[in-house]
Short mmCIF file of C-alpha atoms in Angstrom, two decimals:
data_model
loop_
_atom_site.label_atom_id
_atom_site.label_comp_id
_atom_site.label_asym_id
_atom_site.label_seq_id
_atom_site.Cartn_x
_atom_site.Cartn_y
_atom_site.Cartn_z
CA MET A 15 0.00 0.00 0.00
CA ARG A 16 1.29 3.47 -0.95
CA VAL A 17 1.04 5.94 1.91
CA TRP A 18 1.69 9.61 2.64
CA LEU A 19 2.67 10.70 6.16
CA TYR A 20 1.41 13.93 7.73
CA ALA A 21 2.20 15.64 11.06
CA ARG A 22 1.18 18.97 12.56
CA LEU A 23 2.14 20.97 15.63
CA SER A 24 0.41 24.13 16.85
CA ARG A 25 1.88 26.76 19.15
CA ASP A 26 -0.47 26.00 22.05
CA GLU A 27 0.30 22.29 22.37
CA ASP A 28 2.61 20.25 24.58
CA ASP A 29 5.82 20.12 22.54
CA GLU A 30 7.07 17.06 24.42
CA LEU A 31 3.92 15.03 23.80
CA ASN A 32 3.11 16.15 20.28
CA SER A 33 6.46 17.27 18.88
CA LEU A 34 6.82 16.86 15.14
CA THR A 35 9.69 14.43 15.68
CA ASN A 36 7.57 12.33 18.03
CA GLN A 37 4.63 12.29 15.61
CA GLN A 38 6.83 11.41 12.65
CA ASN A 39 8.52 8.58 14.55
CA ILE A 40 5.12 7.11 15.52
CA ILE A 41 3.63 7.15 12.02
CA ARG A 42 6.84 5.98 10.31
CA GLU A 43 7.08 3.05 12.73
CA PHE A 44 3.43 2.22 12.03
CA ALA A 45 4.02 2.34 8.26
CA ASP A 46 7.14 0.18 8.48
CA LYS A 47 5.45 -2.35 10.77
CA ASN A 48 2.59 -2.78 8.30
CA GLY A 49 4.83 -2.98 5.26
CA PHE A 50 3.49 0.22 3.69
CA ASN A 51 5.40 2.00 0.93
CA ILE A 52 6.07 5.57 2.11
CA VAL A 53 5.97 7.71 -1.02
CA GLY A 54 6.12 11.11 0.68
CA GLU A 55 5.41 13.13 3.77
CA SER A 56 4.56 16.68 4.81
CA PHE A 57 4.09 18.61 8.01
CA ASP A 58 2.91 21.95 9.36
CA ASP A 59 4.83 23.48 12.27
CA ASN A 60 3.28 26.11 14.55
CA VAL A 61 0.03 26.07 12.56
CA SER A 62 -3.51 25.91 13.94
CA GLY A 63 -5.67 22.95 13.03
CA MET A 64 -8.74 25.20 12.83
CA HIS A 65 -8.13 26.03 9.18
CA PHE A 66 -6.92 24.07 6.15
CA ASN A 67 -4.88 26.74 4.40
CA ARG A 68 -1.65 24.90 5.25
CA GLU A 69 1.38 24.06 3.15
CA GLY A 70 1.50 20.49 4.44
CA ILE A 71 -2.18 19.91 3.62
CA ASN A 72 -1.76 21.41 0.15
CA LYS A 73 0.91 18.80 -0.58
CA ILE A 74 -1.64 16.11 0.30
CA TYR A 75 -4.00 17.48 -2.37
CA GLU A 76 -1.15 17.16 -4.87
CA ALA A 77 -0.49 13.56 -3.85
CA VAL A 78 -4.10 12.52 -3.44
CA GLU A 79 -3.65 9.04 -4.95
CA ASN A 80 -1.85 7.89 -1.78
CA LYS A 81 -3.21 6.72 1.57
CA LEU A 82 -2.68 9.10 4.45
CA ILE A 83 -1.29 8.28 7.89
CA VAL A 84 -1.52 10.61 10.90
CA LYS A 85 -0.72 10.15 14.58
CA ASP A 86 -4.31 11.04 15.54
CA MET A 87 -7.26 12.80 13.94
CA SER A 88 -6.52 16.11 15.68
CA ARG A 89 -3.29 16.31 13.62
CA LEU A 90 -5.38 16.37 10.46
CA GLY A 91 -7.52 19.24 11.76
CA ARG A 92 -9.51 20.53 14.73
CA HIS A 93 -12.32 22.38 12.96
CA LYS A 94 -15.07 19.76 12.93
CA THR A 95 -16.76 20.89 9.70
CA GLN A 96 -13.63 21.55 7.64
CA THR A 97 -12.03 18.32 8.83
CA ALA A 98 -15.15 16.32 7.90
CA LEU A 99 -15.23 17.97 4.45
CA PHE A 100 -11.56 17.17 3.91
CA ILE A 101 -12.08 13.53 4.89
CA ASP A 102 -15.05 13.35 2.48
CA TYR A 103 -12.86 14.79 -0.28
CA LEU A 104 -10.24 12.12 0.38
CA ARG A 105 -12.87 9.39 0.38
CA GLU A 106 -14.19 10.56 -2.98
CA ASN A 107 -10.66 10.14 -4.30
CA ASP A 108 -10.37 6.67 -2.75
CA VAL A 109 -7.92 7.89 -0.11
CA LYS A 110 -8.34 6.60 3.42
CA VAL A 111 -6.87 8.20 6.55
CA LEU A 112 -5.29 5.92 9.13
CA SER A 113 -5.01 7.24 12.68
CA VAL A 114 -2.22 5.31 14.39
CA THR A 115 -2.80 5.94 18.10
CA GLU A 116 -6.61 5.83 17.82
CA ASN A 117 -6.72 2.78 15.52
CA LEU A 118 -9.19 4.53 13.21
CA ASP A 119 -9.71 4.07 9.48
CA THR A 120 -11.90 6.50 7.55
CA SER A 121 -12.74 3.79 5.03
CA ASN A 122 -14.27 1.64 7.80
CA GLU A 123 -17.96 2.52 8.28
CA ASN A 124 -17.81 1.16 11.83
CA ASP A 125 -15.39 3.97 12.71
CA ASP A 126 -17.61 6.78 11.36
CA LEU A 127 -19.36 7.47 14.68
CA ILE A 128 -16.09 7.59 16.64
CA ILE A 129 -14.49 9.84 14.00
CA GLY A 130 -17.49 12.17 14.30
CA PHE A 131 -17.16 12.32 18.09
CA LYS A 132 -13.41 12.87 17.77
CA GLY A 133 -14.06 15.77 15.40
CA LEU A 134 -16.49 17.37 17.84
CA PHE A 135 -14.12 16.90 20.78
CA ASN A 136 -11.11 18.28 18.86
CA ASP A 137 -13.12 21.32 17.80
CA MET A 138 -14.26 22.04 21.39
CA TYR A 139 -10.72 21.53 22.69
CA ALA A 140 -9.28 24.04 20.19
CA ARG A 141 -11.93 26.64 21.01
CA ASP A 142 -11.37 26.19 24.75
CA ILE A 143 -7.60 26.59 24.35
CA SER A 144 -8.16 29.67 22.19
CA ARG A 145 -10.36 31.25 24.88
CA LYS A 146 -7.75 30.55 27.57
CA VAL A 147 -4.95 31.97 25.45
CA ARG A 148 -6.96 35.13 24.74
CA ALA A 149 -7.79 35.52 28.45
CA GLY A 150 -4.13 35.12 29.41
CA PHE A 151 -3.00 37.57 26.76
CA LEU A 152 -5.62 40.10 27.86
CA GLN A 153 -4.39 39.86 31.45
CA LYS A 154 -0.83 40.53 30.29
CA GLN A 155 -2.06 43.55 28.34
CA LYS A 156 -3.75 44.87 31.49
CA GLU A 157 -0.41 44.50 33.26
CA GLY A 158 1.33 46.56 30.55
CA LEU A 159 2.67 43.96 28.16
CA VAL A 160 4.90 45.27 25.35
CA MET A 161 5.25 42.61 22.66
CA ILE A 162 7.45 44.28 20.03
CA PRO A 163 8.20 47.98 20.55
CA PRO A 164 8.18 50.25 17.48
CA MET A 165 11.25 51.61 15.72
CA GLY A 166 13.36 53.65 18.12
CA TYR A 167 13.08 51.23 21.03
CA PHE A 168 14.65 48.00 22.20
CA LYS A 169 13.13 45.45 24.60
CA ASP A 170 15.61 43.60 26.79
CA LYS A 171 14.46 39.98 26.83
CA ASN A 172 15.89 39.36 30.28
CA THR A 173 14.77 42.46 32.18
CA LYS A 174 11.77 43.30 29.91
CA GLU A 175 12.97 46.91 30.09
CA ILE A 176 12.15 49.20 27.15
CA VAL A 177 15.07 51.43 26.21
CA ILE A 178 15.57 54.07 23.52
CA MET A 179 17.94 53.35 20.60
CA ASP A 180 19.70 56.54 19.55
CA GLU A 181 19.91 56.16 15.76
CA PRO A 182 16.31 55.13 14.94
CA ALA A 183 14.91 57.35 17.73
CA ASN A 184 16.55 60.34 16.05
CA ILE A 185 14.74 59.47 12.81
CA VAL A 186 11.44 59.53 14.72
CA ARG A 187 12.27 62.98 16.10
CA ILE A 188 13.14 64.22 12.61
CA ILE A 189 9.78 63.01 11.27
CA PHE A 190 7.81 64.78 14.00
CA GLN A 191 9.80 68.00 13.62
CA MET A 192 9.46 68.03 9.83
CA TYR A 193 5.70 67.61 10.07
CA LEU A 194 5.48 70.41 12.62
CA ASP A 195 7.58 72.55 10.24
CA GLY A 196 4.94 72.11 7.54
CA TYR A 197 6.23 69.21 5.44
CA GLY A 198 3.61 66.82 4.04
CA LEU A 199 3.72 63.05 4.51
CA LYS A 200 5.05 62.29 1.02
CA ASN A 201 7.59 65.12 1.17
CA ILE A 202 8.91 63.77 4.47
CA ALA A 203 9.21 60.29 2.94
CA HIS A 204 11.14 61.63 -0.08
CA LYS A 205 13.53 63.58 2.16
CA LEU A 206 14.16 60.58 4.42
CA ASN A 207 14.92 58.41 1.40
CA ASP A 208 17.19 61.06 -0.13
CA GLU A 209 19.18 61.21 3.09
CA GLY A 210 19.37 57.41 3.34
CA LEU A 211 17.50 57.17 6.62
CA LYS A 212 16.23 53.67 7.32
CA THR A 213 12.65 52.45 7.85
CA PRO A 214 11.10 50.43 10.71
CA ALA A 215 11.25 47.28 8.53
CA TYR A 216 15.00 47.69 8.18
CA TYR A 217 15.61 48.05 11.92
CA GLN A 218 13.35 45.12 12.72
CA LEU A 219 15.26 42.83 10.37
CA LYS A 220 18.56 44.23 11.66
CA TYR A 221 17.45 43.31 15.18
CA LEU A 222 16.52 39.80 14.05
CA ASP A 223 19.87 39.47 12.31
CA LYS A 224 21.66 40.33 15.55
CA HIS A 225 19.58 38.20 17.92
CA GLN A 226 18.18 35.34 15.81
CA GLY A 227 20.71 34.82 13.04
CA TYR A 228 18.74 36.29 10.12
CA ASN A 229 20.57 37.47 7.02
CA LYS A 230 21.73 41.07 7.00
CA PRO A 231 19.08 43.23 5.29
CA GLU A 232 19.86 44.67 1.89
CA ILE A 233 18.54 48.12 1.04
CA THR A 234 15.73 47.63 -1.47
CA THR A 235 12.38 49.29 -2.14
CA ARG A 236 11.07 47.33 0.83
CA TYR A 237 13.14 49.58 3.09
CA LEU A 238 12.13 52.90 1.55
CA TRP A 239 9.81 55.37 3.24
CA ASN A 240 6.37 56.28 1.90
CA GLY A 241 3.57 58.50 3.16
CA THR A 242 1.78 55.64 4.91
CA ALA A 243 4.88 54.64 6.88
CA VAL A 244 5.47 58.26 7.91
CA LYS A 245 1.88 58.62 9.12
CA ARG A 246 2.17 55.37 11.06
CA VAL A 247 5.04 56.90 13.03
CA LEU A 248 3.23 60.19 13.58
CA THR A 249 0.11 58.49 14.98
CA ASN A 250 1.87 56.04 17.29
CA GLU A 251 1.23 57.19 20.86
CA PHE A 252 4.06 54.96 22.07
CA TYR A 253 6.50 57.70 21.03
CA CYS A 254 5.21 60.10 23.70
CA GLY A 255 5.49 57.39 26.37
CA ASN A 256 1.97 55.95 26.38
CA LEU A 257 1.23 52.26 25.87
CA VAL A 258 -2.17 51.45 24.35
CA ASN A 259 -3.04 47.73 24.35
CA HIS A 260 -6.08 45.77 23.24
CA LYS A 261 -6.51 47.76 20.03
CA TYR A 262 -7.46 44.63 18.12
CA MET A 263 -7.56 40.87 18.46
CA LEU A 264 -7.01 38.18 15.84
CA ASP A 265 -9.46 35.31 16.24
CA LYS A 266 -7.58 32.14 15.21
CA ILE A 267 -10.81 30.17 15.03
CA ASN A 268 -12.65 32.40 12.55
CA ARG A 269 -9.44 34.00 11.22
CA GLN A 270 -10.94 37.46 11.60
CA ARG A 271 -9.47 40.62 13.09
CA LYS A 272 -11.65 42.49 15.58
CA THR A 273 -10.90 46.16 16.22
CA TYR A 274 -11.75 47.59 19.65
CA SER A 275 -13.07 51.09 20.34
CA ALA A 276 -11.10 53.63 22.38
CA ASN A 277 -13.28 52.84 25.42
CA GLU A 278 -12.37 49.14 25.19
CA GLN A 279 -8.64 49.72 24.80
CA ILE A 280 -6.25 49.39 27.73
CA ARG A 281 -4.12 52.48 28.38
CA HIS A 282 -0.89 52.80 30.35
CA ASP A 283 0.17 56.45 30.34
CA ASN A 284 3.86 57.26 30.84
CA ALA A 285 4.66 53.56 30.63
CA VAL A 286 7.82 53.83 28.48
CA PRO A 287 10.52 56.45 27.87
CA ALA A 288 9.25 59.15 25.50
CA ILE A 289 11.06 59.99 22.27
CA VAL A 290 8.88 63.07 21.58
CA SER A 291 7.06 65.30 24.04
CA LYS A 292 3.36 64.90 24.68
CA GLU A 293 2.89 68.48 23.53
CA ASP A 294 4.49 67.83 20.14
CA TYR A 295 2.56 64.59 19.74
CA ASP A 296 -0.75 66.36 20.44
CA LYS A 297 0.12 69.19 18.02
CA VAL A 298 0.77 66.64 15.27
CA GLN A 299 -2.55 64.90 15.91
CA MET A 300 -4.37 68.22 15.69
CA LEU A 301 -2.67 69.00 12.38
CA LEU A 302 -3.51 65.56 11.00
CA ASP A 303 -7.14 65.89 12.10
CA SER A 304 -7.45 69.37 10.60
CA LYS A 305 -6.16 68.16 7.23
CA LYS A 306 -8.57 65.24 7.39
CA THR A 307 -11.42 67.69 8.04
CA ASP A 308 -10.32 69.93 5.14
CA LYS A 309 -10.37 66.95 2.76
CA SER A 310 -13.87 65.91 3.88
CA ARG A 311 -15.17 69.42 3.14
CA HIS A 312 -13.93 69.19 -0.40
#
C-alpha cells in the first residue's frame, strides 16, 4: 500500500507530547510495521488545526492518490466541519486516513461514529484553548505587556525593560519635527529616502539578524519610506510614552481581526521612555485631524 505521512504541531500544544519528531517517529514506525510503501510526507509546524490553508495539507492534495497516515485525527484538523469535508474529499478520491494511536480508518464505516465524536471533541478543545490563550493575553495587556516595541526602542528579553535606541529614535524625532515645520507626509518620505534614513522594517530585520541569526538586510524598495509609513510613526502614541493595548484581536478560530473602540482599549500612560514630548505629539494629531477635516469638506 502506498502511503503519505502527515504531522502537525500548533503553538499552544505540549511540545514534548506532540512534537513533530515524536509524531513522525510514531507514524513511520506504524508504516514500516505494516509494510506500507512511504511515497512522501509533509508537516505543518506552529500552525492551527482550525483552518486548512496549510502548506502540508496542500501537498496532500497534490499527492491525493496515496493513503494518508496521521498520529491522531486532531493532527489532520480541529475544525469539525472543515475536517469532515476534507475527509469526504479524500474518500471521494479513494484515499483513506489511518489514525495510528486511535486505531481509526476513515474507510471503515464502523469507525464513522467515533471519528465524528473525535471531530467534535477536537473542535471544542481548540476553542477552549483559544479562549484561555486570549484571556491570558488580555491579562498581560492589562499589566502593561509590550510585545514588540516600534522603531526607536529596544526590549531587553531578560529584564523586559524598554530602552531608547539613539539612531532610529533620532529618525522619529526628525519626522515629527518636519511635520510640525509644515512638510507633508510624502515630502517627508522623499527627504528621508534622499538622506538614506532607514525604515522600521530595516531596523526590525537588523534586530533579528543580531539576535536570531537572520541574514543582514539589503537596502531595497522594501526599506524605503512612503507617506503611509510616515503617518504610522506620527500616529503612534508609544512615542510620547503611552502604551495602548487591546486595540485589536485576531481570532484564530474564525481568522478574523476584531478592532476595539477607544473605550475598550487598555491604556498605560507614561509607561515607556518618551522619544517626543506629549505636547508635540498632540500638536501633530491636531494637524492631521485638521487636514482630514479639510479633505472631507472638499
